[in-house]
PDB file of C-alpha atoms in Angstrom:
ATOM      1  CA  UNK A 267      64.525 169.568   9.392  1.00 45.00           C
ATOM      2  CA  UNK A 268      65.428 167.187  11.552  1.00 49.00           C
ATOM      3  CA  UNK A 269      66.182 163.420  10.719  1.00 55.00           C
ATOM      4  CA  UNK A 270      66.743 160.728  13.134  1.00 60.00           C
ATOM      5  CA  UNK A 271      66.559 162.959  15.777  1.00 62.00           C
ATOM      6  CA  UNK A 272      69.408 165.179  14.715  1.00 60.00           C
ATOM      7  CA  UNK A 273      69.819 168.696  13.627  1.00 60.00           C
ATOM      8  CA  UNK A 274      70.259 169.848  10.388  1.00 59.00           C
ATOM      9  CA  UNK A 275      73.832 169.428   8.816  1.00 61.00           C
ATOM     10  CA  UNK A 276      75.740 168.103   6.271  1.00 64.00           C
ATOM     11  CA  UNK A 277      78.723 167.285   8.450  1.00 66.00           C
ATOM     12  CA  UNK A 278      76.734 165.108  11.120  1.00 74.00           C
ATOM     13  CA  UNK A 279      78.944 161.562  11.215  1.00 81.00           C
ATOM     14  CA  UNK A 280      77.066 158.289  12.634  1.00 82.00           C
ATOM     15  CA  UNK A 281      79.065 155.464  13.795  1.00 84.00           C
ATOM     16  CA  UNK A 282      77.969 151.718  13.543  1.00 86.00           C
ATOM     17  CA  UNK A 283      77.059 151.976  17.315  1.00 85.00           C
ATOM     18  CA  UNK A 284      75.046 155.068  16.713  1.00 86.00           C
ATOM     19  CA  UNK A 285      73.015 153.817  13.990  1.00 89.00           C
ATOM     20  CA  UNK A 286      72.424 150.493  16.217  1.00 90.00           C
ATOM     21  CA  UNK A 287      71.373 152.696  19.231  1.00 90.00           C
ATOM     22  CA  UNK A 288      68.532 154.236  16.729  1.00 92.00           C
ATOM     23  CA  UNK A 289      67.474 150.802  15.569  1.00 93.00           C
ATOM     24  CA  UNK A 290      67.389 149.419  19.240  1.00 93.00           C
ATOM     25  CA  UNK A 291      65.195 152.477  20.013  1.00 93.00           C
ATOM     26  CA  UNK A 292      62.854 152.425  16.958  1.00 95.00           C
ATOM     27  CA  UNK A 293      61.801 148.809  17.413  1.00 95.00           C
ATOM     28  CA  UNK A 294      61.942 148.808  21.679  1.00 95.00           C
ATOM     29  CA  UNK A 295      64.508 145.825  21.447  1.00 95.00           C
ATOM     30  CA  UNK A 296      65.801 144.515  24.929  1.00 94.00           C
ATOM     31  CA  UNK A 297      69.547 143.484  24.974  1.00 93.00           C
ATOM     32  CA  UNK A 298      68.463 139.476  25.162  1.00 94.00           C
ATOM     33  CA  UNK A 299      66.228 140.079  22.043  1.00 95.00           C
ATOM     34  CA  UNK A 300      69.341 141.523  19.886  1.00 95.00           C
ATOM     35  CA  UNK A 301      71.307 138.044  21.457  1.00 96.00           C
ATOM     36  CA  UNK A 302      68.861 136.259  19.620  1.00 96.00           C
ATOM     37  CA  UNK A 303      68.820 138.182  16.614  1.00 95.00           C
ATOM     38  CA  UNK A 304      72.537 137.562  16.328  1.00 95.00           C
ATOM     39  CA  UNK A 305      71.893 133.962  16.961  1.00 97.00           C
ATOM     40  CA  UNK A 306      69.776 133.683  13.917  1.00 97.00           C
ATOM     41  CA  UNK A 307      72.600 135.063  11.775  1.00 96.00           C
ATOM     42  CA  UNK A 308      74.738 132.585  13.179  1.00 97.00           C
ATOM     43  CA  UNK A 309      76.980 135.309  15.231  1.00 96.00           C
ATOM     44  CA  UNK A 310      77.427 134.455  19.046  1.00 96.00           C
ATOM     45  CA  UNK A 311      77.141 137.767  21.267  1.00 95.00           C
ATOM     46  CA  UNK A 312      76.621 138.063  24.835  1.00 96.00           C
ATOM     47  CA  UNK A 313      74.940 140.509  26.415  1.00 94.00           C
ATOM     48  CA  UNK A 314      77.448 142.215  28.197  1.00 94.00           C
ATOM     49  CA  UNK A 315      78.983 142.863  24.473  1.00 93.00           C
ATOM     50  CA  UNK A 316      75.405 144.385  23.484  1.00 93.00           C
ATOM     51  CA  UNK A 317      75.324 146.336  26.421  1.00 90.00           C
ATOM     52  CA  UNK A 318      78.930 147.703  25.898  1.00 88.00           C
ATOM     53  CA  UNK A 319      77.804 148.401  21.880  1.00 86.00           C
ATOM     54  CA  UNK A 320      74.848 150.774  23.244  1.00 86.00           C
ATOM     55  CA  UNK A 321      76.621 152.594  25.697  1.00 84.00           C
ATOM     56  CA  UNK A 322      76.818 156.255  24.840  1.00 73.00           C
ATOM     57  CA  UNK A 323      80.311 157.373  23.256  1.00 66.00           C
ATOM     58  CA  UNK A 324      81.044 159.606  26.331  1.00 65.00           C
ATOM     59  CA  UNK A 325      80.428 157.005  29.059  1.00 57.00           C
ATOM     60  CA  UNK A 326      83.676 156.156  30.508  1.00 51.00           C
ATOM     61  CA  UNK A 327      82.891 152.381  30.873  1.00 51.00           C
ATOM     62  CA  UNK A 328      82.948 152.175  26.927  1.00 50.00           C
ATOM     63  CA  UNK A 329      84.671 149.011  26.406  1.00 51.00           C
ATOM     64  CA  UNK A 330      87.273 149.386  23.301  1.00 51.00           C
TER      65      UNK A 330
END
């Protein structure tokens, strides 16, 4: 059984960014749309922040 593209295992740990990436992919959201969604919640984020959140954890350019 595969859930959210993950292999069957009980020890799979998803980070907030993993979930965020899956939501973005599922709804085919662009970075600018995500910024707009945050604005609706009265949270100010930039496209650069969104891009950093969506980078794979293995990416060397991942911001802290």
